[in-house]
Amino acid sequence: MKKSTSSKILIIALALIMAFVFTACSSSSGSKEASGSAEGTKVYKVIMEPTFPPFDTTDENGELAGFDVDMMNAIAADQGFEIEFAQMEFGALIPAIEAGNADIIASGMNAEDPERQKKVDFTDTYYDSGLVVMVKVDNDTITGIDSLTPDMKVASQTGTTGADACQELADNGKVAEAVILDGFDTCVLQLKTDSVQAVIIDAPVAASYMKQQSGEFKTVGDVLNAESYGMAVQKGNDELREKLNAGLKNIVENGTFAELCEKWEMANKFEFAVLA
Ligand code: GLN
């Protein structure tokens, strides 16, 4: 009797230790099982860089907010998985996915970049965009990318297609310096304080900063390129990519996507389209 009681205690103790070790191991990876009520529900880690309104920003409490946050919550609810959000520098997003430290990038990322496509897999695209040149509202010298001159500095955010465009201008001697900064908020501040003469930034994001700081900035010239934003997952993670595509399709079809576009005052890529 005594022996069986002590062996029971031993078994319980061993089970507790194993449970602890298992929990510790699983929480160190990107995704984990939900600890809450819905047993077996996946918790995916979604990462973004939050100086990219209206897609990725922070609310008055400093919490991550924006179209991408709402879209991810809607897709997760539709597909029956849970998500948690984390923020990091834009240039750190793809390395985090490659290293398995996060599961999904939802950060207004151009999915049509061949270099990125070598490193991560993208979902279907959800927004069509392009880069523009933003200047101070009273700047009459810069009327587009071709009127930038070798005495000027032009800024963009690290790891973005805008940063590539700035670097190319500097490498070709078209501008004095490509000022590559961590956040678009800092780029815009540099423009405001005349530390740079132009910022290369995505058109809808320029519109959002112009609205936030009314009468300060304008965009000039044509849109420089065509981009389309997609979510990204680790290479070969077709299971997750297919869930995201299915969720995106469903929220487009049930009207949630259109509601979110309205909420964040953005154009709706799917307004006239019927998804295959
Ligand atoms: N569209 C740009 C890119 O994909 C910028 C994205 C961002 O800063 N969030 O590089």
Short mmCIF file of C-alpha atoms and ligand atoms in Angstrom, two decimals:
data_model
loop_
_atom_site.label_atom_id
_atom_site.label_comp_id
_atom_site.label_asym_id
_atom_site.label_seq_id
_atom_site.Cartn_x
_atom_site.Cartn_y
_atom_site.Cartn_z
CA MET A 1 0.00 0.00 0.00
CA LYS A 2 2.70 2.39 1.08
CA LYS A 3 4.85 1.42 -1.86
CA SER A 4 2.07 2.02 -4.41
CA THR A 5 1.32 5.46 -2.92
CA SER A 6 4.93 6.55 -3.22
CA SER A 7 5.19 5.26 -6.78
CA LYS A 8 2.02 7.16 -7.65
CA ILE A 9 3.61 10.33 -6.26
CA LEU A 10 6.71 9.61 -8.29
CA ILE A 11 4.68 9.18 -11.48
CA ILE A 12 2.78 12.43 -10.85
CA ALA A 13 6.04 14.27 -10.15
CA LEU A 14 7.57 12.91 -13.36
CA ALA A 15 4.48 13.91 -15.35
CA LEU A 16 4.68 17.43 -13.92
CA ILE A 17 8.35 17.73 -14.81
CA MET A 18 7.69 16.49 -18.35
CA ALA A 19 4.77 18.91 -18.76
CA PHE A 20 6.99 21.76 -17.60
CA VAL A 21 9.82 20.82 -19.97
CA PHE A 22 7.39 20.43 -22.87
CA THR A 23 5.81 23.84 -22.22
CA ALA A 24 9.21 25.52 -21.91
CA CYS A 25 10.39 24.00 -25.20
CA SER A 26 7.28 24.70 -27.21
CA SER A 27 6.98 28.35 -26.14
CA SER A 28 10.47 29.11 -27.40
CA SER A 29 9.53 28.40 -31.00
CA GLY A 30 7.44 30.60 -33.30
CA SER A 31 4.11 28.85 -32.93
CA LYS A 32 2.74 26.99 -29.98
CA GLU A 33 -0.40 25.31 -28.77
CA ALA A 34 -2.88 27.60 -27.07
CA SER A 35 -2.69 27.36 -23.32
CA GLY A 36 -6.27 28.54 -22.91
CA SER A 37 -9.61 26.83 -23.29
CA ALA A 38 -9.54 25.89 -26.96
CA GLU A 39 -7.27 22.89 -26.61
CA GLY A 40 -5.12 22.20 -29.67
CA THR A 41 -5.75 25.61 -31.24
CA LYS A 42 -2.63 26.90 -32.94
CA VAL A 43 -1.18 30.22 -31.80
CA TYR A 44 0.74 31.85 -34.64
CA LYS A 45 3.12 34.73 -34.06
CA VAL A 46 2.41 37.61 -36.45
CA ILE A 47 5.12 40.24 -36.90
CA MET A 48 5.01 43.79 -38.26
CA GLU A 49 6.77 47.14 -38.23
CA PRO A 50 4.40 49.81 -36.87
CA THR A 51 5.34 53.10 -38.56
CA PHE A 52 3.37 52.26 -41.69
CA PRO A 53 -0.13 53.71 -41.28
CA PRO A 54 -2.88 52.83 -42.09
CA PHE A 55 -1.56 49.25 -42.35
CA ASP A 56 0.69 49.03 -39.30
CA THR A 57 0.60 51.56 -36.52
CA THR A 58 -0.03 51.91 -32.78
CA ASP A 59 -3.12 53.15 -30.97
CA GLU A 60 -3.31 55.70 -28.14
CA ASN A 61 -2.29 52.97 -25.66
CA GLY A 62 0.77 52.00 -27.67
CA GLU A 63 -0.85 48.73 -28.81
CA LEU A 64 -0.31 47.51 -32.36
CA ALA A 65 -3.19 48.58 -34.60
CA GLY A 66 -4.04 49.10 -38.25
CA PHE A 67 -5.49 47.35 -41.26
CA ASP A 68 -3.02 44.45 -41.05
CA VAL A 69 -3.91 43.81 -37.39
CA ASP A 70 -7.66 43.78 -38.13
CA MET A 71 -7.20 41.68 -41.27
CA MET A 72 -5.11 39.12 -39.37
CA ASN A 73 -7.67 38.93 -36.55
CA ALA A 74 -10.46 38.40 -39.09
CA ILE A 75 -8.51 35.68 -40.94
CA ALA A 76 -7.60 33.93 -37.66
CA ALA A 77 -11.25 33.94 -36.53
CA ASP A 78 -12.34 32.60 -39.93
CA GLN A 79 -9.74 29.83 -39.94
CA GLY A 80 -10.01 28.92 -36.25
CA PHE A 81 -6.48 29.67 -35.12
CA GLU A 82 -5.15 32.11 -32.56
CA ILE A 83 -2.54 34.79 -33.11
CA GLU A 84 -0.25 36.98 -31.08
CA PHE A 85 1.46 40.08 -32.44
CA ALA A 86 5.01 41.35 -32.11
CA GLN A 87 6.78 44.30 -33.66
CA MET A 88 10.26 44.64 -35.05
CA GLU A 89 12.30 46.66 -37.53
CA PHE A 90 11.17 46.10 -41.12
CA GLY A 91 14.55 44.67 -42.12
CA ALA A 92 14.33 42.09 -39.32
CA LEU A 93 10.97 40.62 -40.40
CA ILE A 94 12.19 38.18 -43.07
CA PRO A 95 15.18 36.94 -41.00
CA ALA A 96 12.77 36.26 -38.10
CA ILE A 97 10.60 34.07 -40.33
CA GLU A 98 13.64 32.30 -41.79
CA ALA A 99 14.93 31.56 -38.28
CA GLY A 100 11.53 30.20 -37.18
CA ASN A 101 11.12 32.92 -34.53
CA ALA A 102 7.77 34.00 -35.97
CA ASP A 103 5.15 32.52 -38.27
CA ILE A 104 3.53 35.28 -40.32
CA ILE A 105 4.61 38.69 -41.64
CA ALA A 106 1.65 41.07 -42.04
CA SER A 107 3.36 44.38 -42.57
CA GLY A 108 2.40 45.96 -45.89
CA MET A 109 5.18 43.96 -47.52
CA ASN A 110 5.59 43.96 -51.29
CA ALA A 111 5.17 40.33 -52.28
CA GLU A 112 6.47 40.84 -55.79
CA ASP A 113 10.11 41.28 -54.87
CA PRO A 114 12.18 38.37 -56.30
CA GLU A 115 14.83 38.62 -53.56
CA ARG A 116 12.18 38.25 -50.85
CA GLN A 117 10.53 35.40 -52.72
CA LYS A 118 13.78 33.42 -52.43
CA LYS A 119 13.61 33.67 -48.63
CA VAL A 120 9.91 33.41 -47.71
CA ASP A 121 6.65 32.28 -49.33
CA PHE A 122 3.96 34.89 -49.92
CA THR A 123 0.19 34.52 -49.82
CA ASP A 124 -2.13 35.93 -52.44
CA THR A 125 -1.83 39.71 -52.48
CA TYR A 126 -4.36 41.92 -50.68
CA TYR A 127 -3.41 45.47 -51.63
CA ASP A 128 -1.98 47.20 -54.73
CA SER A 129 0.47 49.99 -54.03
CA GLY A 130 3.51 51.84 -55.33
CA LEU A 131 6.25 54.22 -54.24
CA VAL A 132 5.98 58.00 -54.42
CA VAL A 133 8.22 60.98 -53.68
CA MET A 134 7.01 63.05 -50.71
CA VAL A 135 8.33 66.59 -50.09
CA LYS A 136 7.47 69.62 -47.94
CA VAL A 137 4.32 71.32 -49.18
CA ASP A 138 6.17 74.57 -50.02
CA ASN A 139 8.92 72.84 -52.06
CA ASP A 140 8.59 74.03 -55.65
CA THR A 141 11.97 72.67 -56.82
CA ILE A 142 11.24 68.96 -56.61
CA THR A 143 8.46 68.01 -59.01
CA GLY A 144 9.27 64.29 -59.24
CA ILE A 145 12.11 61.78 -59.02
CA ASP A 146 13.93 63.30 -62.02
CA SER A 147 14.22 66.72 -60.40
CA LEU A 148 16.24 65.43 -57.42
CA THR A 149 19.79 66.86 -57.62
CA PRO A 150 23.24 65.78 -56.32
CA ASP A 151 23.08 68.25 -53.41
CA MET A 152 19.95 66.63 -51.93
CA LYS A 153 19.35 63.95 -49.32
CA VAL A 154 16.52 61.48 -49.69
CA ALA A 155 15.21 59.20 -46.93
CA SER A 156 13.38 55.89 -46.61
CA GLN A 157 12.92 53.02 -44.19
CA THR A 158 15.50 50.27 -43.74
CA GLY A 159 14.82 47.03 -45.62
CA THR A 160 12.09 48.48 -47.83
CA THR A 161 11.74 48.87 -51.57
CA GLY A 162 11.86 52.64 -50.90
CA ALA A 163 15.30 52.21 -49.33
CA ASP A 164 16.44 50.32 -52.46
CA ALA A 165 15.21 53.22 -54.62
CA CYS A 166 17.07 55.78 -52.44
CA GLN A 167 20.25 53.73 -52.53
CA GLU A 168 20.09 53.47 -56.32
CA LEU A 169 19.74 57.26 -56.60
CA ALA A 170 22.78 57.74 -54.33
CA ASP A 171 24.83 55.07 -56.13
CA ASN A 172 24.13 56.77 -59.46
CA GLY A 173 25.14 60.16 -58.12
CA LYS A 174 21.63 61.56 -58.56
CA VAL A 175 21.46 62.58 -54.88
CA ALA A 176 24.11 63.30 -52.24
CA GLU A 177 22.96 60.70 -49.75
CA ALA A 178 20.44 57.94 -49.12
CA VAL A 179 19.35 58.37 -45.52
CA ILE A 180 18.08 54.96 -44.42
CA LEU A 181 16.26 55.03 -41.08
CA ASP A 182 14.51 52.51 -38.83
CA GLY A 183 11.00 53.92 -39.10
CA PHE A 184 8.97 55.92 -41.61
CA ASP A 185 7.94 58.18 -38.70
CA THR A 186 11.61 59.23 -38.38
CA CYS A 187 11.91 59.74 -42.17
CA VAL A 188 8.90 62.05 -42.07
CA LEU A 189 10.34 63.93 -39.09
CA GLN A 190 13.63 64.42 -40.97
CA LEU A 191 11.65 65.85 -43.87
CA LYS A 192 9.75 68.19 -41.56
CA THR A 193 12.98 69.52 -40.05
CA ASP A 194 14.65 69.90 -43.50
CA SER A 195 17.35 67.30 -42.72
CA VAL A 196 16.33 65.56 -45.95
CA GLN A 197 14.61 67.06 -49.00
CA ALA A 198 12.45 64.07 -49.97
CA VAL A 199 11.14 60.75 -48.65
CA ILE A 200 10.44 57.74 -50.87
CA ILE A 201 7.43 56.05 -49.36
CA ASP A 202 4.41 53.92 -50.31
CA ALA A 203 1.54 55.99 -51.72
CA PRO A 204 -1.18 55.02 -49.19
CA VAL A 205 1.24 55.60 -46.31
CA ALA A 206 2.23 59.02 -47.66
CA ALA A 207 -1.49 59.83 -47.79
CA SER A 208 -1.88 58.77 -44.17
CA TYR A 209 1.05 60.92 -42.93
CA MET A 210 -0.25 63.86 -44.99
CA LYS A 211 -3.62 63.47 -43.31
CA GLN A 212 -2.10 63.16 -39.81
CA GLN A 213 0.06 66.26 -40.32
CA SER A 214 -2.23 68.28 -42.49
CA GLY A 215 -0.68 71.03 -44.65
CA GLU A 216 2.93 69.85 -44.10
CA PHE A 217 3.69 67.54 -47.04
CA LYS A 218 2.72 66.69 -50.62
CA THR A 219 3.60 63.95 -53.10
CA VAL A 220 5.09 64.88 -56.47
CA GLY A 221 5.47 63.19 -59.84
CA ASP A 222 4.30 59.77 -60.94
CA VAL A 223 4.11 56.57 -58.91
CA LEU A 224 7.58 55.03 -59.30
CA ASN A 225 6.68 51.34 -59.48
CA ALA A 226 3.90 48.83 -58.88
CA GLU A 227 3.80 46.77 -55.68
CA SER A 228 1.30 44.39 -54.16
CA TYR A 229 1.27 43.49 -50.49
CA GLY A 230 1.06 39.92 -49.29
CA MET A 231 1.49 38.07 -46.02
CA ALA A 232 4.64 35.93 -45.76
CA VAL A 233 5.36 32.57 -44.12
CA GLN A 234 8.42 30.34 -43.83
CA LYS A 235 9.49 28.71 -47.12
CA GLY A 236 7.56 25.51 -47.66
CA ASN A 237 4.89 26.16 -45.00
CA ASP A 238 2.08 25.50 -47.48
CA GLU A 239 -0.32 24.49 -44.72
CA LEU A 240 -0.23 27.94 -43.14
CA ARG A 241 -0.07 29.78 -46.47
CA GLU A 242 -3.19 27.93 -47.64
CA LYS A 243 -5.03 28.78 -44.42
CA LEU A 244 -4.17 32.45 -44.90
CA ASN A 245 -5.29 32.38 -48.54
CA ALA A 246 -8.55 30.62 -47.63
CA GLY A 247 -9.18 33.10 -44.79
CA LEU A 248 -8.42 36.07 -47.04
CA LYS A 249 -10.80 34.75 -49.71
CA ASN A 250 -13.56 34.22 -47.13
CA ILE A 251 -13.26 37.66 -45.55
CA VAL A 252 -13.31 39.24 -49.01
CA GLU A 253 -16.45 37.28 -49.90
CA ASN A 254 -18.29 37.91 -46.63
CA GLY A 255 -17.69 41.67 -46.75
CA THR A 256 -15.35 41.92 -43.74
CA PHE A 257 -12.42 42.98 -45.94
CA ALA A 258 -14.48 45.79 -47.50
CA GLU A 259 -15.55 46.96 -44.02
CA LEU A 260 -11.90 47.12 -42.93
CA CYS A 261 -10.95 49.11 -46.04
CA GLU A 262 -13.69 51.55 -45.15
CA LYS A 263 -12.62 51.71 -41.49
CA TRP A 264 -9.03 52.53 -42.44
CA GLU A 265 -10.07 54.70 -45.40
CA MET A 266 -8.19 52.69 -48.01
CA ALA A 267 -8.95 51.60 -51.56
CA ASN A 268 -10.30 48.04 -51.84
CA LYS A 269 -8.29 45.89 -54.27
CA PHE A 270 -11.20 43.44 -54.47
CA GLU A 271 -14.01 45.93 -54.91
CA PHE A 272 -14.83 44.88 -58.48
CA ALA A 273 -13.10 41.53 -58.50
CA VAL A 274 -14.49 38.03 -58.05
CA LEU A 275 -11.87 35.77 -56.47
CA ALA A 276 -11.09 32.52 -58.27
N1 GLN B 1 6.17 48.48 -49.52
C1 GLN B 1 7.43 48.57 -48.92
C2 GLN B 1 8.12 47.23 -48.99
O1 GLN B 1 7.49 46.21 -49.14
C3 GLN B 1 7.38 49.12 -47.49
C4 GLN B 1 6.71 48.24 -46.48
C5 GLN B 1 6.79 48.76 -45.04
O2 GLN B 1 7.58 49.62 -44.71
N2 GLN B 1 5.99 48.24 -44.17
O3 GLN B 1 9.29 47.21 -48.89
#
